[in-house]
XYZ file of C-alpha atoms in Angstrom:
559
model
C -55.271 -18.513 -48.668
C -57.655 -16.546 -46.970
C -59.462 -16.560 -43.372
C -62.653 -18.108 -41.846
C -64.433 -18.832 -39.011
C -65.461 -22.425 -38.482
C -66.558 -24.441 -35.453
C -63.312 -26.747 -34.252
C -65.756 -29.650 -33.436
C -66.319 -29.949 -37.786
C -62.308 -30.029 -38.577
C -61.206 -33.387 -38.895
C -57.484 -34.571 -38.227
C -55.037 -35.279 -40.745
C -53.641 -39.135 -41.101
C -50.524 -37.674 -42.889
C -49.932 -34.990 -40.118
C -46.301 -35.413 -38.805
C -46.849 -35.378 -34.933
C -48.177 -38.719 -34.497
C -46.387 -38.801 -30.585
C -48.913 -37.423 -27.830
C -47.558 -34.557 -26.395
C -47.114 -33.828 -22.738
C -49.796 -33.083 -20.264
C -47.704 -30.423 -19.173
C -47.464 -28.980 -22.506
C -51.221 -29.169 -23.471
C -51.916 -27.459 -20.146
C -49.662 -24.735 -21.301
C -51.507 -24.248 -24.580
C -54.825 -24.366 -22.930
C -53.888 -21.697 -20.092
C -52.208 -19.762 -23.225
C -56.072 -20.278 -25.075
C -58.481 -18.744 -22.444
C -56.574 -16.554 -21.592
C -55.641 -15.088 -25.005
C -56.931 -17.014 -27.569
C -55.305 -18.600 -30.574
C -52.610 -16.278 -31.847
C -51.798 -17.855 -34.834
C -55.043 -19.661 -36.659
C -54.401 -23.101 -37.747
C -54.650 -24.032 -41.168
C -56.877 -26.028 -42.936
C -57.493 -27.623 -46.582
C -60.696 -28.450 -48.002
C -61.629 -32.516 -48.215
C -60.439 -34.378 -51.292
C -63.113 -37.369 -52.806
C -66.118 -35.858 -52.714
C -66.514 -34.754 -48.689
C -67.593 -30.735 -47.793
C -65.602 -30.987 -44.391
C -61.782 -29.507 -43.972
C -58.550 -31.484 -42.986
C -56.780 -29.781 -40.346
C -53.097 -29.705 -42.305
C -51.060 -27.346 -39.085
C -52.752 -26.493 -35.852
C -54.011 -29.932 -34.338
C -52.824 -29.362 -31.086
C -54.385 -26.013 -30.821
C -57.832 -27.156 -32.280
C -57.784 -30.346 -29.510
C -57.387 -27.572 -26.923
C -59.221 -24.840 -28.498
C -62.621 -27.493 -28.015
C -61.285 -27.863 -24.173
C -61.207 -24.218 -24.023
C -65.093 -24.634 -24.862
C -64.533 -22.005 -27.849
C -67.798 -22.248 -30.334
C -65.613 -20.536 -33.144
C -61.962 -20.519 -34.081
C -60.560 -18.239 -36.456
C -58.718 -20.583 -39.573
C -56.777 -19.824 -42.579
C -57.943 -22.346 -45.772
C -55.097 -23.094 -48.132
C -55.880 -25.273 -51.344
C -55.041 -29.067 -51.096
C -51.561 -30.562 -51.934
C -51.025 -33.319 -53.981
C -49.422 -35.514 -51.158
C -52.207 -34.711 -48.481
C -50.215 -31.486 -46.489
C -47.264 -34.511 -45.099
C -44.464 -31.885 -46.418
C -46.043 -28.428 -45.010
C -46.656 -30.236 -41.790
C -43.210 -31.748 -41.417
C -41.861 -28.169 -42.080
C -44.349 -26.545 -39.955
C -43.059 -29.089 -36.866
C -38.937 -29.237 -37.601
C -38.078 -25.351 -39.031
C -39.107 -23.558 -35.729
C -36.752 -21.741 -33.220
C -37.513 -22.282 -29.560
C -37.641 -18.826 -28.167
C -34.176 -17.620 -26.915
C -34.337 -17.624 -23.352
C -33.238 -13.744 -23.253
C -36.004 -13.026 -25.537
C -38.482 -14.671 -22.683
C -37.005 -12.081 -19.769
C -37.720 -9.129 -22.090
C -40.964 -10.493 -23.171
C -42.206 -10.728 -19.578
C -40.812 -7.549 -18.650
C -42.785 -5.969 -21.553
C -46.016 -7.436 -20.247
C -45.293 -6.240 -17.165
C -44.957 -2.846 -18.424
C -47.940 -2.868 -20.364
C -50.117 -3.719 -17.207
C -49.833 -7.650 -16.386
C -49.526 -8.775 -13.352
C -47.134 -11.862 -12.519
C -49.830 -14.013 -11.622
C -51.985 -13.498 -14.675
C -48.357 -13.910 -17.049
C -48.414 -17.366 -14.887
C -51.774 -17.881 -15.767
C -51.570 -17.392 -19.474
C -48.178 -19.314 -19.840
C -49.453 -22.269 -17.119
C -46.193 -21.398 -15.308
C -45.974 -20.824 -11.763
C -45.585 -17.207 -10.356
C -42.393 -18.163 -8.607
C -40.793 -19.213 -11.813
C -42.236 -15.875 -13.566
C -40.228 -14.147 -10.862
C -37.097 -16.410 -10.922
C -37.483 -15.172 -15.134
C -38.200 -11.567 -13.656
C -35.375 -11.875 -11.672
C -32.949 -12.917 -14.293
C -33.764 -9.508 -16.254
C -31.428 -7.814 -14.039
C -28.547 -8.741 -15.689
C -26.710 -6.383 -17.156
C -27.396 -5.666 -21.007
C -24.218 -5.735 -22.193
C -24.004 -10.043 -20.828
C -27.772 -9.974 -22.189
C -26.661 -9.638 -25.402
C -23.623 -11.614 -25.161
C -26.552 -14.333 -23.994
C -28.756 -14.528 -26.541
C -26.122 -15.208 -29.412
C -26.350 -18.546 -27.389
C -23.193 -18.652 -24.839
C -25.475 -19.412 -21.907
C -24.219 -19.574 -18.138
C -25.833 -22.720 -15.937
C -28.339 -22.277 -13.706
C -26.107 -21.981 -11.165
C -24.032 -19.404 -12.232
C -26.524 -17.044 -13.808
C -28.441 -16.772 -10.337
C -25.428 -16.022 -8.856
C -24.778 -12.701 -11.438
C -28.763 -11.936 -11.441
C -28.206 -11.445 -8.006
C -25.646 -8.917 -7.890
C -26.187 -5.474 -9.244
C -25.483 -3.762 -12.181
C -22.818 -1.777 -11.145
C -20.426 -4.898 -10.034
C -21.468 -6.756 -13.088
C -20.098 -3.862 -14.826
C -17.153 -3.978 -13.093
C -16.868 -7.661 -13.147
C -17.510 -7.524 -17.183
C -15.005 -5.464 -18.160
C -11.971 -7.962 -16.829
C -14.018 -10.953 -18.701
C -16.011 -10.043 -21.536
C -15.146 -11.423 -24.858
C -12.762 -10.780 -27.245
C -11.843 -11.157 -30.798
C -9.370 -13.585 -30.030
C -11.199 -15.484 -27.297
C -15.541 -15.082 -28.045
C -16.178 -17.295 -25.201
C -16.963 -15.848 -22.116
C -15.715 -17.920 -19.024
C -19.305 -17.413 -16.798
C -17.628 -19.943 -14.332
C -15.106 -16.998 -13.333
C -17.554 -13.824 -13.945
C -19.841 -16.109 -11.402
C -16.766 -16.392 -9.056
C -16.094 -12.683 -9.062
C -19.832 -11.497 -8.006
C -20.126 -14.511 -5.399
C -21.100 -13.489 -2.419
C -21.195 -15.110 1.328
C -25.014 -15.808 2.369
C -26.122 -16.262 5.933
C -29.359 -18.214 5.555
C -32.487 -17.309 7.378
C -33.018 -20.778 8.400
C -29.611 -20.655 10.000
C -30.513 -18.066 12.340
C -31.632 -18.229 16.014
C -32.746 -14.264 16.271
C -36.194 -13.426 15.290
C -37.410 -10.038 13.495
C -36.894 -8.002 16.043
C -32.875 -8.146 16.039
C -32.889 -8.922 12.332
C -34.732 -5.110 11.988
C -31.990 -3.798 14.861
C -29.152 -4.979 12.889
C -30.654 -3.416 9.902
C -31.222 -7.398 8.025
C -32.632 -7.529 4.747
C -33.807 -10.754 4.184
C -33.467 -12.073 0.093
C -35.412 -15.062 -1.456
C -33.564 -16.896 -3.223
C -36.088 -17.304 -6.005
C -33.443 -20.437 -7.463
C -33.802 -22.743 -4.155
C -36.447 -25.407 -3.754
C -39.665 -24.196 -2.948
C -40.672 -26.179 -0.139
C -37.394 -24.799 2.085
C -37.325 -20.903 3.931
C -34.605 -19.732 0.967
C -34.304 -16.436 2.538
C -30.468 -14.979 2.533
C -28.205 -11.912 3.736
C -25.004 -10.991 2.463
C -24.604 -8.843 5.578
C -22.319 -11.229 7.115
C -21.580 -8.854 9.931
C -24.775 -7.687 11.121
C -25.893 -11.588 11.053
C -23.118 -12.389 13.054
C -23.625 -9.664 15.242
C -27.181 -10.517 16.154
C -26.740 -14.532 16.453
C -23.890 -12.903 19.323
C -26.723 -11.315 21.082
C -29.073 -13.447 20.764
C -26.856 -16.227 22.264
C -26.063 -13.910 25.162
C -29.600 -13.303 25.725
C -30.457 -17.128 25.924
C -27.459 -18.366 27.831
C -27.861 -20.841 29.897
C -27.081 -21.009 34.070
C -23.365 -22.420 33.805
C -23.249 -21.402 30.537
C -20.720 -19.789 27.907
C -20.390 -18.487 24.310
C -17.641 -20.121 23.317
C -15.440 -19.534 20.173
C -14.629 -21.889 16.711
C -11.721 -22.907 15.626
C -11.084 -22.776 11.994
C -12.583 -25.809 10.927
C -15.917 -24.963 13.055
C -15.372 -26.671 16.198
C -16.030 -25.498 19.293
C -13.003 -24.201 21.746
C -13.733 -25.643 24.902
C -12.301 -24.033 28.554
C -9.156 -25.915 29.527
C -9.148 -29.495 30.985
C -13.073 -29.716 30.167
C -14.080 -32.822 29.216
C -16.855 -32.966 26.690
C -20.534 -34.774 27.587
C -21.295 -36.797 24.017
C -24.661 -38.394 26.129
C -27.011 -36.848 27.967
C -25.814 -34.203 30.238
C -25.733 -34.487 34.136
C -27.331 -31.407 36.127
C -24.018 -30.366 37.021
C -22.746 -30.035 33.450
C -21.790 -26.865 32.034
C -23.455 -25.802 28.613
C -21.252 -23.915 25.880
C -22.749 -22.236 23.077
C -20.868 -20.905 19.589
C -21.311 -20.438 15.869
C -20.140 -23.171 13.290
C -18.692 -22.127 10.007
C -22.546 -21.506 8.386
C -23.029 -18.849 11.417
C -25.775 -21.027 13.215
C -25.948 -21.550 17.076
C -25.059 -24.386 18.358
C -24.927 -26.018 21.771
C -22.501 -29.009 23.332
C -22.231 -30.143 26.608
C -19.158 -30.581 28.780
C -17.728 -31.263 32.470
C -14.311 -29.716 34.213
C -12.628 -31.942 36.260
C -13.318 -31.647 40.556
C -11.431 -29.550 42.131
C -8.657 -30.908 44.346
C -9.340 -30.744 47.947
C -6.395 -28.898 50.133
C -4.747 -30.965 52.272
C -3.968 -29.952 56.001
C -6.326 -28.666 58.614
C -5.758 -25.471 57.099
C -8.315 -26.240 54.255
C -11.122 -27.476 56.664
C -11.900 -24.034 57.745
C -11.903 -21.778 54.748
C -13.220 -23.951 52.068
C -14.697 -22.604 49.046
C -16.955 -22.685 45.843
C -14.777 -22.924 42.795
C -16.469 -21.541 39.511
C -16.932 -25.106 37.674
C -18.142 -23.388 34.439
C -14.683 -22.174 32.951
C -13.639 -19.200 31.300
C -15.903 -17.439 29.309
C -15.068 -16.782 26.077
C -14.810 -12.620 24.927
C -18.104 -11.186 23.599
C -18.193 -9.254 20.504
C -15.529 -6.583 20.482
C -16.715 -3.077 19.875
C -15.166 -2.970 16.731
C -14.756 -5.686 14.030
C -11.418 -7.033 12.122
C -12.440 -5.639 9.274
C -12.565 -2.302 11.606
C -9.481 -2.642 12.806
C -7.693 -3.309 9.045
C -9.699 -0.113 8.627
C -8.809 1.701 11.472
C -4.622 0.403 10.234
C -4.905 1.957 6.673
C -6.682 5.602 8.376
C -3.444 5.521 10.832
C -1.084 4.661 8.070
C -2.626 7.330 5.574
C -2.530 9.964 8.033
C 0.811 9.394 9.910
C 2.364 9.365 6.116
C 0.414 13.054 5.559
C 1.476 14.050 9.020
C 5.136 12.759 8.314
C 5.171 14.833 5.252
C 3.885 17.834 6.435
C 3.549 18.397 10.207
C 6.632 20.442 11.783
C 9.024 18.372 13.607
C 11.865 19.009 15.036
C 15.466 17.788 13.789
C 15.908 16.085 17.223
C 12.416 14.296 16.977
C 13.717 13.392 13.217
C 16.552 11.749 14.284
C 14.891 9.991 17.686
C 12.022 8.671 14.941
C 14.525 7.440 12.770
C 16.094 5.122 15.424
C 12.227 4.336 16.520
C 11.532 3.253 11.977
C 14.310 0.773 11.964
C 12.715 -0.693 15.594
C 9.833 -1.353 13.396
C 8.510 -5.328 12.896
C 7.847 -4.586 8.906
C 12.015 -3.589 8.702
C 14.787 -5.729 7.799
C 18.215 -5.344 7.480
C 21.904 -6.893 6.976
C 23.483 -6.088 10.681
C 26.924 -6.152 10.893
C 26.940 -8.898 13.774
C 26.828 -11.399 10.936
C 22.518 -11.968 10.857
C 20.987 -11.344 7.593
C 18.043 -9.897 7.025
C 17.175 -9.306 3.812
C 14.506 -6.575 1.943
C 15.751 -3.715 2.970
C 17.555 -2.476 -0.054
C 14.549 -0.262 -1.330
C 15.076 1.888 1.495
C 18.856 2.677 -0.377
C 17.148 5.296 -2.161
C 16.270 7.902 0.210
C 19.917 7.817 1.799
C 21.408 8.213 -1.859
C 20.486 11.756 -2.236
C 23.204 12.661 0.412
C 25.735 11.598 -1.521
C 27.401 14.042 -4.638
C 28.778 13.057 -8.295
C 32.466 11.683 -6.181
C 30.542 9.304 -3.893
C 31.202 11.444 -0.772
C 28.929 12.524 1.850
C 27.349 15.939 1.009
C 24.014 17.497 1.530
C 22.536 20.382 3.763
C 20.007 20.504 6.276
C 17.204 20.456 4.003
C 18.467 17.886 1.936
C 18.982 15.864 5.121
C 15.177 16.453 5.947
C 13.617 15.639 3.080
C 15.375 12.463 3.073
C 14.748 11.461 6.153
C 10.732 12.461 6.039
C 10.938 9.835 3.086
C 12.535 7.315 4.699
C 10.363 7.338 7.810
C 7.145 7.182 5.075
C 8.137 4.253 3.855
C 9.373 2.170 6.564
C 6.143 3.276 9.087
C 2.887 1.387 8.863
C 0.354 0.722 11.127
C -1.931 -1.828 8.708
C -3.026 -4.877 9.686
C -0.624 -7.165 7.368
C 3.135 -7.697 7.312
C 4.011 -4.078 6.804
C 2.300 -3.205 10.083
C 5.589 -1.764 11.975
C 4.157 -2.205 15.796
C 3.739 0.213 18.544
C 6.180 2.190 17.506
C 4.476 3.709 14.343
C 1.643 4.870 16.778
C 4.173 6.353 19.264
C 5.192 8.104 15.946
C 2.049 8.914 15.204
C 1.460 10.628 18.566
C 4.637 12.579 18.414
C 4.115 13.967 14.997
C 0.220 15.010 15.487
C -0.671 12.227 12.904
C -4.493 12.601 14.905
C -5.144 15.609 13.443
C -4.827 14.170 9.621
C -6.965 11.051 10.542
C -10.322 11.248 8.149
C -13.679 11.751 8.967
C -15.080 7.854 10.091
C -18.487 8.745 10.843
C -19.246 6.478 7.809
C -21.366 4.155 6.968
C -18.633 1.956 6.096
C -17.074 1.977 8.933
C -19.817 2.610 11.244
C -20.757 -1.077 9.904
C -18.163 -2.614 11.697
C -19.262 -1.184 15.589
C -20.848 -3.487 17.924
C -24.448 -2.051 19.177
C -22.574 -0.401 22.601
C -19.763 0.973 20.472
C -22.561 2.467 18.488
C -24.404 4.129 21.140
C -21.287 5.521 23.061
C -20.368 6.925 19.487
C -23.450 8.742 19.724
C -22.353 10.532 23.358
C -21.085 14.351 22.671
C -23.894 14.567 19.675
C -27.327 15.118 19.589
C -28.178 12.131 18.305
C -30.035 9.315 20.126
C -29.539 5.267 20.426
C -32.390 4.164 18.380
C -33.980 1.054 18.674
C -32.560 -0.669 15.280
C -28.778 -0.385 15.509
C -29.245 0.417 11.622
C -31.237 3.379 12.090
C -28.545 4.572 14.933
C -25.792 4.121 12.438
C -27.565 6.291 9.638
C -28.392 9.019 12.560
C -24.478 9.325 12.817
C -23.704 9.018 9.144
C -26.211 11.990 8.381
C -24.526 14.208 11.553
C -21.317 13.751 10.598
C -21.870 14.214 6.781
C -20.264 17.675 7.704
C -18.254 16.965 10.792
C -15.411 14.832 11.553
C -15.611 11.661 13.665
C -12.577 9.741 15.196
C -12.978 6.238 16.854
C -10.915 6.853 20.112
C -9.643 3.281 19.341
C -7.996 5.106 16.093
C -5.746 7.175 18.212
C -2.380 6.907 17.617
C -1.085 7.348 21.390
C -0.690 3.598 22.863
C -2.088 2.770 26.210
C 0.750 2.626 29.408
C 0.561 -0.822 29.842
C 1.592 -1.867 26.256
C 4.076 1.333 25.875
C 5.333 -0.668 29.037
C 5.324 -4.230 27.529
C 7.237 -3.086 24.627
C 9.979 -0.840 26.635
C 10.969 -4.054 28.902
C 10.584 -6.728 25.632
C 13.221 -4.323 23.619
C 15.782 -3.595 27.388
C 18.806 -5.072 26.206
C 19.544 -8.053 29.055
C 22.130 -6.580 31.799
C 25.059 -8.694 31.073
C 24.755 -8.135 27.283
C 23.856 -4.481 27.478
C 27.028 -2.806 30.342
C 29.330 -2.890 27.276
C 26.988 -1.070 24.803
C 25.838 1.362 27.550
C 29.571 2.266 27.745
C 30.200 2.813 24.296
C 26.485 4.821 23.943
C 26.708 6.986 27.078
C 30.400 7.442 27.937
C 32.807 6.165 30.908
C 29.901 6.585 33.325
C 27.400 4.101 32.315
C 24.557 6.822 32.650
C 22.487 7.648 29.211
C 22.973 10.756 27.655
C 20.686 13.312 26.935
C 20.196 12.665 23.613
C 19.571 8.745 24.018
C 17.714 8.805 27.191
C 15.282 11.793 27.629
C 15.021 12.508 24.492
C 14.244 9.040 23.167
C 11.859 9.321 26.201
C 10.255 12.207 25.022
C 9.673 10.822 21.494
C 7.776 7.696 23.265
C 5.445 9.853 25.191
């Protein structure tokens, strides 16, 4: 066998050749793109003609001589191989069935090769006849990690589906996600149905939004193409929830209406209209009010609706001092300054710190005993009262009281003993997160008593500066040197970088409850008069007035 160069106009096609089907336009176009812009990479090959001709018989290579002569190539570079007995029909069946389609991980790492060595996307989707947007949906899908790579290519492919979904994340939760469900010996399958689950992510869509790039930069919104979608729809996405959120909020109270409101969605995305309102279905009257609010998919939307006339006062009283009643309902809350996820946050830095605090402040055996009284007030507590209710779970609290007890079952322990034990009690039973452990007001009023402020951490994070609405932001900033910027995202990383070193407390954080809900909770937990004289008796003595030790001092606990 050895190589020559002949004209592809003299070769002449071989009746025995196995691919009698035409192939696709779409995969001549391929091969012809492929052609001028690389040539042929593997010569076809050719045997001389049997029964007297000079000419050759193309025996492997027909489709790349047909588009070799479109490519308007005068010479082709061929390898000649002597003539078989039964014409080439064997070595050209071969040639067509024992090929390997090239593994789809191979492609991403070929492409990312070209790129290295200089290629630009557009010429790769030039040579391969592909279009640039699937060479980047390919690029794309190189950003998996290795480790699933290589699980890939032995041929345990996700769907389409769930391998954008993992492309998209990065490398460091893949990792994560990997180790819980990579193969093993005794299972080689990988489920890519619950890796995809892990790394999905919620997406705000672009198209869904009402704000234009001036917010979107404010809020600090990256926009992503989603490189999978169809092409001829805007696919770009944000996984910053929040911040989308945040701006469709502002942008709604910038465009609101005359007799308008931002209303709020129920669970199922419906709108929350004022009490008694009546909603317009048809076209709305000029003395309809308009609410606005955001569905489940965060996009602005707009109903109509009517509240019902006002009822005229009877009497002659009414005739003179009519007035204007405010037909457009209640307005729903804006944004609050901080977020729920700030607030869970703000619950786990109180319970954190009033545990530290609890375990290492100074208080005194007084305050011990008065905080005590305030744990088992807690919501998150439950007990087995004497009175005949049951409440159960509180048996793992057993344990801190058992250490006053010796060998014989009897009461005995000293001061310290008693101190220890009851420091332990009151970190278990106090809580301040936002779940069913959170114990109430009365784990912040413990909070205050014991100094838990001073062991709250350092929030001027970006984590948790995430979750402040733009004027929470900016009145964070007062006291510092730094200055409101115009993208909320560029304030945020202002404060981040000055408090890198410093420490920064959300006065929300506080432990020390406001008067009016200190007050709310006093008069909710008063005993009623006619079921409290008997217990005041038996608490305070023949008098009926509180002692000392129940009144002010319980008093000075709360403040």
């Amino acid at each position: 066998m050895h190589l020559i160069k002949v004209d592809p106009r003299a070769l002449k096609e071989n009746p025995d050749r196995t691919r009698q089907t035409k192939s696709t336009p779409q995969a001549d176009a391929l091969l012809l793109a492929t052609i001028k812009a690389v040539g042929i990479v593997q010569p076809p090959v050719i045997t001389p003609e049997t029964g007297g001709g000079n000419g050759f018989i193309i025996n492997a290579g027909h489709r790349r001589v047909k588009q070799a002569i479109a490519a308007g190539l005068e010479e082709i570079d061929v390898l000649v191989d002597e003539a078989a007995n039964d014409n080439g029909a064997m070595r050209s069946m071969i040639e067509n069935i024992a090929r390997e389609a090239l593994n789809p991980v191979d492609q991403w790492r070929a492409i990312e090769r070209l790129v290295a060595l200089g290629w630009t996307e557009e010429a790769i989707g030039v040579a391969l006849a592909l279009p640039v947007r699937q060479i980047k949906k390919l690029r794309l899908l190189a950003n998996v990690l290795p480790a699933m790579l290589d699980h890939m290519a032995k041929g345990d492919m996700p769907d389409e589906r769930q391998l954008r979904t993992i492309a998209a994340a990065s490398l460091d939760e893949q990792k994560e996600v990997w180790k819980k469900h990579k193969p093993s010996k005794a299972d080689p399958q990988v489920s890519w149905w619950s890796v995809a689950q892990a790394l999905q992510k919620t997406r705000m869509h672009a198209r869904h939004a009402s704000f234009g790039d001036d917010l979107a930069q404010a809020y600090g919104i990256e926009w992503v193409e989603d490189l999978f979608a169809p092409a001829d729809e805007d696919s770009r996405y944000t996984t910053n929830v929040e911040a989308f959120l945040g701006a469709q909020q502002e942008w709604m109270a910038n465009n609101l209406p005359k007799k308008g409101i931002i209303a709020e969605a129920t669970n199922y995305g419906e709108v929350k209209l004022p009490p008694k309102a009546e909603r317009v279905y048809g076209k709305p009257a000029k003395s309809d009010c308009t609410a606005m609010y955001l569905d489940r998919e965060g996009r602005v939307q707009t109903v109509h609706y009517r509240m019902p006339e006002a009822k005229k006062p009877k009497g002659k009283a009414a005739s003179g001092s009519e007035s204007v009643a405010d037909d457009t309902g209640v307005v729903s809350k804006p944004r609050p300054d901080v977020t729920r996820k700030g607030v869970e946050m703000i619950g786990d830095f109180r319970t954190d710190a009033l545990r530290e605090a609890l375990g290492r402040a100074p208080i005194e055996d007084d305050t011990l005993m008065a905080l005590l009284l305030l744990a088992f007030a807690g919501q998150n507590v439950s007990v087995t009262t004497g009175s005949g209710g049951v409440y159960y779970g509180h048996s793992r609290l057993a344990k801190h009281a058992a250490v006053l007890f010796d060998a014989d079952g009897k009461l005995a322990f000293d001061m310290d003993t008693l101190r220890v034990a009851a420091r332990s009690m009151l970190v278990d039973v106090f809580s301040c997160r936002e779940n069913a452990t959170n114990s109430g007001i009365v784990a912040r009023i413990a909070g205050a008593t014991v100094g838990a402020d001073g062991f709250l951490p350092n929030m001027g994070t970006d984590d948790f500066l995430a979750c402040l609405s733009r004027p929470a932001l900016e009145t964070s900033c007062k006291d510092t040197p730094v200055l409101p910027r115009q993208r909320v995202k560029d304030t945020r990383a202002a404060l981040v970088e000055h408090f890198k070193e410093g420490h920064f407390v959300h006065p929300s954080a506080l432990f020390a409850p406001d008067a009016t809900a200190l007050g709310g909770w006093l008069s909710s937990s008063t005993p009623a008069q006619a079921d409290g004289d008997e217990a005041d008796d038996d608490l305070a003595g023949t008098t009926g007035e509180p002692s000392d030790a129940d009144g002010e001092g319980f008093r000075e606990a709360a403040e």
